[in-house]
C-alpha atoms as a PDB file:
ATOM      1  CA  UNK A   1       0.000   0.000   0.000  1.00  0.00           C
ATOM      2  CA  UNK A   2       0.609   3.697  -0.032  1.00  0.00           C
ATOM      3  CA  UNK A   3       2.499   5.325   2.848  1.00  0.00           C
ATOM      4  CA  UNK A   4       0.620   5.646   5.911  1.00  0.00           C
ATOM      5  CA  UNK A   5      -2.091   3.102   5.083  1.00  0.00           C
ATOM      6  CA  UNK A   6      -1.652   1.615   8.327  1.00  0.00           C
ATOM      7  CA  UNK A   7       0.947  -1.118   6.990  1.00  0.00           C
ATOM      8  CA  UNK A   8       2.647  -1.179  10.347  1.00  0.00           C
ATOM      9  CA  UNK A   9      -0.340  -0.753  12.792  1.00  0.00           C
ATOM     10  CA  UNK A  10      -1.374  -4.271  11.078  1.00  0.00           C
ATOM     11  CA  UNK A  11       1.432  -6.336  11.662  1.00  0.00           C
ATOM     12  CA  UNK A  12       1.486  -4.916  14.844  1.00  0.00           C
ATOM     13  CA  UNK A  13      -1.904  -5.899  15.684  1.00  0.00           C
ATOM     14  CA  UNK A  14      -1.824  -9.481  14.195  1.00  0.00           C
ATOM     15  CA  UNK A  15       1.862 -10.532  15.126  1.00  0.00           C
ATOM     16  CA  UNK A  16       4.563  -9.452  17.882  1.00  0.00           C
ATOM     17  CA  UNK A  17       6.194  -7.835  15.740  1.00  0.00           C
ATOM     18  CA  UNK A  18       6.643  -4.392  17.083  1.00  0.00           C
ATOM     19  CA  UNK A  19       7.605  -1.967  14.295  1.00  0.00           C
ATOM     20  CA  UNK A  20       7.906   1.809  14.716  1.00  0.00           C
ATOM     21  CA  UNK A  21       4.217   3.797  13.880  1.00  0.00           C
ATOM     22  CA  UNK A  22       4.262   7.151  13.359  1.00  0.00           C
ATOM     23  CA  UNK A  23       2.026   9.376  11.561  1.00  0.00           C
ATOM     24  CA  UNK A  24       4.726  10.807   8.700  1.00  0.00           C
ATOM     25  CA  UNK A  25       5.230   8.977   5.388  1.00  0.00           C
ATOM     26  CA  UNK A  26       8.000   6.536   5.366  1.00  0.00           C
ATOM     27  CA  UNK A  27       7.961   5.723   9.030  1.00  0.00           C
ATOM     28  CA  UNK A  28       8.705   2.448   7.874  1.00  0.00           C
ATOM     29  CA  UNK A  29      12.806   2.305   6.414  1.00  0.00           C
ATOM     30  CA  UNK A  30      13.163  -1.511   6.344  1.00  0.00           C
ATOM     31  CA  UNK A  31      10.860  -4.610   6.180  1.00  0.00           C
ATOM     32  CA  UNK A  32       9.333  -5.512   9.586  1.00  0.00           C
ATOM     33  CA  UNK A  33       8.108  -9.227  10.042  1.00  0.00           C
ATOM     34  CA  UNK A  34       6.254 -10.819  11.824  1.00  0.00           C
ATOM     35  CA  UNK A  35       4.410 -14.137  12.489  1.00  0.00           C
ATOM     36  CA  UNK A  36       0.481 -14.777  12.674  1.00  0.00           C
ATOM     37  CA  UNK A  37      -0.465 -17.445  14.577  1.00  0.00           C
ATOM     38  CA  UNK A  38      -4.164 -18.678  14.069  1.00  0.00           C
ATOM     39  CA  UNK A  39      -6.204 -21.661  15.679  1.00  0.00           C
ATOM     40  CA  UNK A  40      -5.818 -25.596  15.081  1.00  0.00           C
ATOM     41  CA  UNK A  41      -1.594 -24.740  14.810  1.00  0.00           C
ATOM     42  CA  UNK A  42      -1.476 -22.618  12.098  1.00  0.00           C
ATOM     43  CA  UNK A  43       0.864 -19.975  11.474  1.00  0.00           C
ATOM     44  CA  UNK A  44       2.646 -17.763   8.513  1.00  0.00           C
ATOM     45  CA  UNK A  45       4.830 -14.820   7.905  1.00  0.00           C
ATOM     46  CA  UNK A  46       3.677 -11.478   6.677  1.00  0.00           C
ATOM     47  CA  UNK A  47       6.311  -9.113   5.626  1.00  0.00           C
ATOM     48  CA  UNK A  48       5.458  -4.847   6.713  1.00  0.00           C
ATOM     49  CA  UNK A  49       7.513  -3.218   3.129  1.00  0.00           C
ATOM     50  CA  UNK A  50       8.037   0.381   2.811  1.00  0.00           C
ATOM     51  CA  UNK A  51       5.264   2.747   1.152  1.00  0.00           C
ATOM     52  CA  UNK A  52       5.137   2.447  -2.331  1.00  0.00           C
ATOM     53  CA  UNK A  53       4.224   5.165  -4.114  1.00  0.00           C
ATOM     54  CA  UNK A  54       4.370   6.438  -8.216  1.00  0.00           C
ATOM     55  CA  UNK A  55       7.195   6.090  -9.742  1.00  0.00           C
ATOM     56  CA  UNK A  56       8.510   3.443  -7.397  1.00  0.00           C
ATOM     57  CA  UNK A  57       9.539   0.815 -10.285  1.00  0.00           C
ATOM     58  CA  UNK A  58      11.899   3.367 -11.283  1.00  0.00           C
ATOM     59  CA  UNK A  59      13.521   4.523  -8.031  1.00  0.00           C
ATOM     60  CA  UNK A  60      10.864   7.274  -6.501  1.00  0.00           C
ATOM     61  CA  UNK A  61      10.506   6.415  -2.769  1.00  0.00           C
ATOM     62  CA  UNK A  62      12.518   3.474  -1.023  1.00  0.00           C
ATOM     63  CA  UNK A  63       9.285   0.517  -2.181  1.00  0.00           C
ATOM     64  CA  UNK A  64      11.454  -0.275  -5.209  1.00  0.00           C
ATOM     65  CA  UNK A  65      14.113  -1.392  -2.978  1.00  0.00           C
ATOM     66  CA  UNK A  66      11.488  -3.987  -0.755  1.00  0.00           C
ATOM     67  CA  UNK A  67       9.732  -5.324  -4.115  1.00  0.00           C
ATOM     68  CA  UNK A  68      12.257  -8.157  -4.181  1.00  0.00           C
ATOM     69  CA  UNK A  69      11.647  -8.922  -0.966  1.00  0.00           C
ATOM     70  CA  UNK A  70       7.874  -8.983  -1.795  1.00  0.00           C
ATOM     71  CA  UNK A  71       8.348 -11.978  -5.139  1.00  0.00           C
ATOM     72  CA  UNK A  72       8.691 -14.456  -2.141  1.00  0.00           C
ATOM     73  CA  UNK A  73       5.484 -13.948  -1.127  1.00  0.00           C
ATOM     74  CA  UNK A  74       2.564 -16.339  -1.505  1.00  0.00           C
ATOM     75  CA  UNK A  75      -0.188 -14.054  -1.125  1.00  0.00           C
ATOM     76  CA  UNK A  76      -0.405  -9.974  -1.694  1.00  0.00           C
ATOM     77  CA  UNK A  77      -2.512  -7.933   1.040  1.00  0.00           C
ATOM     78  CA  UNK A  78      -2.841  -4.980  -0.991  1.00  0.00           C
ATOM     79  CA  UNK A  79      -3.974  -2.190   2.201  1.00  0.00           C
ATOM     80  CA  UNK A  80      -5.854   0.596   1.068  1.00  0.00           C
ATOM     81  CA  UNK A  81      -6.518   3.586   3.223  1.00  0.00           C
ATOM     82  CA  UNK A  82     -10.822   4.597   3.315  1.00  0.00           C
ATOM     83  CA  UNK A  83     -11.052   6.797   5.291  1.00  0.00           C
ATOM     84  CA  UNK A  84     -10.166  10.392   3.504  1.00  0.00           C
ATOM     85  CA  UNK A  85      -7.750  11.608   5.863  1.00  0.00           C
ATOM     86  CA  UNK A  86      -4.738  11.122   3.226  1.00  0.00           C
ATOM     87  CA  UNK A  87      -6.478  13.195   1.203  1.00  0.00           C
ATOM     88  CA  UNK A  88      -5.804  10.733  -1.715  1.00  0.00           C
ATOM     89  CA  UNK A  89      -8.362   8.446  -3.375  1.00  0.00           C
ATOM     90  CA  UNK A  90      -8.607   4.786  -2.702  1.00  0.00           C
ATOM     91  CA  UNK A  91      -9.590   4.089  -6.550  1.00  0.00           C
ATOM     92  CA  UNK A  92      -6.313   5.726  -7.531  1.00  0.00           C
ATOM     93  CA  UNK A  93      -4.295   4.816  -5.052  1.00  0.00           C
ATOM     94  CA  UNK A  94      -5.206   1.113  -5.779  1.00  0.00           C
ATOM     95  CA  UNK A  95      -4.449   1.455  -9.199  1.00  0.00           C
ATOM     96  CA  UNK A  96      -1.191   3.135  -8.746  1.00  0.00           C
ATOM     97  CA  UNK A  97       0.279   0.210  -6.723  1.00  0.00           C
ATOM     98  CA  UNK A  98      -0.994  -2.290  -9.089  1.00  0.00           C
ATOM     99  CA  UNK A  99       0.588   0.107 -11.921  1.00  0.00           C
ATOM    100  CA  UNK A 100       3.934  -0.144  -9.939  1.00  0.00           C
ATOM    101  CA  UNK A 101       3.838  -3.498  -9.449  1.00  0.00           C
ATOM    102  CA  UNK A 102       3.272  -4.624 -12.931  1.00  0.00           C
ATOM    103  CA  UNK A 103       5.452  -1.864 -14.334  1.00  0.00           C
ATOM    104  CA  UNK A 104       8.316  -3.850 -12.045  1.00  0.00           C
ATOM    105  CA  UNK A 105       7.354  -7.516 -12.493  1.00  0.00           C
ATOM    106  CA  UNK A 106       4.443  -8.632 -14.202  1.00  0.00           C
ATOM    107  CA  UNK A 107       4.733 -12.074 -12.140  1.00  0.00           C
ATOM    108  CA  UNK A 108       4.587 -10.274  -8.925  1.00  0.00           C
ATOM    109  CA  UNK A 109       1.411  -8.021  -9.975  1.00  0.00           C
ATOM    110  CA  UNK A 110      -0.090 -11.521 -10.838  1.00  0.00           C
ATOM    111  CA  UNK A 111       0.148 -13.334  -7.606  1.00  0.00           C
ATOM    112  CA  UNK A 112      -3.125 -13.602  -5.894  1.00  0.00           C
ATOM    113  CA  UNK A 113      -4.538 -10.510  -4.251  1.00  0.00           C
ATOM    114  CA  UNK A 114      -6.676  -9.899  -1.177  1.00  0.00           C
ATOM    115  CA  UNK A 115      -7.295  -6.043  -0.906  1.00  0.00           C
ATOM    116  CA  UNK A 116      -8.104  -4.679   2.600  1.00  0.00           C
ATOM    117  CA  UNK A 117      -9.929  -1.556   2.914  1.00  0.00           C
ATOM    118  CA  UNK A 118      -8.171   0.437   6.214  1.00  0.00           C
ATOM    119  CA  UNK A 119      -9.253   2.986   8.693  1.00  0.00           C
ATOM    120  CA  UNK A 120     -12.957   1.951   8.108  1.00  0.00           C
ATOM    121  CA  UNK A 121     -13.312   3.724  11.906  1.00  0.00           C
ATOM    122  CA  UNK A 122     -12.573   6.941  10.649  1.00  0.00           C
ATOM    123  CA  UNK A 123     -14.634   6.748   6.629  1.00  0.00           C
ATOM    124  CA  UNK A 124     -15.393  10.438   6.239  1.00  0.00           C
ATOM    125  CA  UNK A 125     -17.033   9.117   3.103  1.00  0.00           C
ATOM    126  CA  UNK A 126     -19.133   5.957   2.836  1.00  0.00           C
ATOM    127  CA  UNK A 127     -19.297   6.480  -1.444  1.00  0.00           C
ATOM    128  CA  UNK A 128     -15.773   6.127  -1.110  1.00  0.00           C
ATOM    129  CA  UNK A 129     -15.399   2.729  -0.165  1.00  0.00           C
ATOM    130  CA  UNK A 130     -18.366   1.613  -2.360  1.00  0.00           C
ATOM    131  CA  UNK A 131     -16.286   2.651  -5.303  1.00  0.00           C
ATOM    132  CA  UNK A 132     -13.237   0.471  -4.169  1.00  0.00           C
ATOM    133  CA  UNK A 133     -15.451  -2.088  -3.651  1.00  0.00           C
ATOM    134  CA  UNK A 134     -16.796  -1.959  -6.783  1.00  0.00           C
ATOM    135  CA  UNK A 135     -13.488  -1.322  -8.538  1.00  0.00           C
ATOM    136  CA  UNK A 136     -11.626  -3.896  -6.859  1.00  0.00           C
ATOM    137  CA  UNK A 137     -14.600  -6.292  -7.012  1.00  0.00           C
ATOM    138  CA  UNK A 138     -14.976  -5.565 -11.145  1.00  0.00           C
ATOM    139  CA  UNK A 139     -11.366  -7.152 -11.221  1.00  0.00           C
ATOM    140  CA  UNK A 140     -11.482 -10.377  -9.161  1.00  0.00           C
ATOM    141  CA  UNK A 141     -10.479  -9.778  -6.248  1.00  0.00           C
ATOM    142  CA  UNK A 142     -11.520 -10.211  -2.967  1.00  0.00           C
ATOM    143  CA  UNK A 143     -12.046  -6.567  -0.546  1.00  0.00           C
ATOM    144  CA  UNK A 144     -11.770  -7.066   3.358  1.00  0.00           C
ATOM    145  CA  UNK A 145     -13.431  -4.268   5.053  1.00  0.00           C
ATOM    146  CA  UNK A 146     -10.875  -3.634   8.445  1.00  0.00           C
ATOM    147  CA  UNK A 147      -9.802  -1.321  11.067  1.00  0.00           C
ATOM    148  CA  UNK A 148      -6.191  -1.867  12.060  1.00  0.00           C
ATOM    149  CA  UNK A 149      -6.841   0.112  15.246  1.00  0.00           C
ATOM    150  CA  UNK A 150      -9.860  -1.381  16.192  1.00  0.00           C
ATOM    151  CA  UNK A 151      -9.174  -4.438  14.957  1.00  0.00           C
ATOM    152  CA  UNK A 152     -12.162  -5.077  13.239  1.00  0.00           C
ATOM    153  CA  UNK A 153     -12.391  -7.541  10.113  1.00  0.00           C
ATOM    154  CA  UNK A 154      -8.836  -8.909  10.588  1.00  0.00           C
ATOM    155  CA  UNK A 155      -9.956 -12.270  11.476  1.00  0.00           C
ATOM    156  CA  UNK A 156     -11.590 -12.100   8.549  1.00  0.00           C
ATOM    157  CA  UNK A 157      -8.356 -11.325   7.090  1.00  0.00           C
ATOM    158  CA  UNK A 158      -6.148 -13.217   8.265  1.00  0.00           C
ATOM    159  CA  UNK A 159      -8.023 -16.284   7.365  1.00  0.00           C
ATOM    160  CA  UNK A 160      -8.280 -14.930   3.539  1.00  0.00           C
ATOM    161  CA  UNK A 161      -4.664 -15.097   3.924  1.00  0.00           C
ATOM    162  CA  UNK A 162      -4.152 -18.476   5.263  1.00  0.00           C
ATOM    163  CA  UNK A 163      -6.828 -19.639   2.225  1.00  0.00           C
ATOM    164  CA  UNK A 164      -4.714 -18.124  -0.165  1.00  0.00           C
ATOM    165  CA  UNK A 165      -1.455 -18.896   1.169  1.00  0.00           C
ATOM    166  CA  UNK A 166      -2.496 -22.730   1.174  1.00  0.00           C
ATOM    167  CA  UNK A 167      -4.274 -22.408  -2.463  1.00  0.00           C
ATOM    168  CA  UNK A 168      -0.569 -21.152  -4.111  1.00  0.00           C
ATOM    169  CA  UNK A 169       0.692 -24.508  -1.547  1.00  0.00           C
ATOM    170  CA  UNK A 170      -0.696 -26.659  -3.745  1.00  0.00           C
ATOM    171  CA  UNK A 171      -0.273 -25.312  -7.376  1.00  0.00           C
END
């Protein structure tokens, strides 16, 4: 996601992993990680990467540098700040990070995607998120509504992630 989508508040609140929050873009210098640990013994990795932003396939921000990192991955939680207070739109800023990663690797931008909707305890503007959910929903892919405060949806979440993570398992 973006900078300041609430990357590191996640990890935070679904692993130990403790990285540093702040509320100033590129709080986050270096990938955090973390594991998730959900009922009946199961447990993965998530990986916290640096803010991408436009431009990052060609240098512009530090993501380009954490995309590598990223082509390991099973699954792609795509977090998309709601709620307005960016001042940025969720439709574009969706689109830009899918732009970036297909612009740097058209096999990363095709590994499954689960696209969580952040900050839905602070939407200033419900139409907002019904137009990411019917963008993202017009391409495929799965939208979690959550609150990485709050904590609410990441259950939800989190077991998305362990579907998908066992789905690319067996391919």
């Amino acid at each position: 996601g973006f900078t300041n989508a609430g990357k590191s508040t996640l990890i935070s609140r679904i692993s130990a992993a403790r990285p540093k929050i702040a509320d100033y873009p590129f709080t986050t210098l270096a990938p955090n990680l973390g594991v998730v640990s959900l009922s009946d013994d199961r447990s993965f990795v998530v990986a916290d990467v640096p803010g991408l932003i436009k431009g990052a396939h060609e240098g512009h921000g530090l993501g380009d540098r954490f995309l590598r990192h990223v082509e390991r991955t099973k699954v792609l939680v795509h977090l998309v700040d709601v709620s307005g207070a960016s001042g940025r739109d969720p439709v574009e800023d969706f689109d830009t990070i899918q732009e970036e990663l297909r612009l740097f690797d058209s096999e990363l931008a095709a590994k499954p995607q689960i696209v969580a909707a952040n900050k839905i305890d602070a939407l200033d503007d419900p139409s907002a998120l019904k137009r990411l959910t019917r963008h993202v929903r017009a391409r495929g892919l799965p939208l979690i509504q959550i609150s990485g405060v709050r904590g609410d949806g990441l259950q939800e979440l989190l077991e998305a992630a362990w579907r998908g993570i066992a789905a690319a398992r067996t391919v």
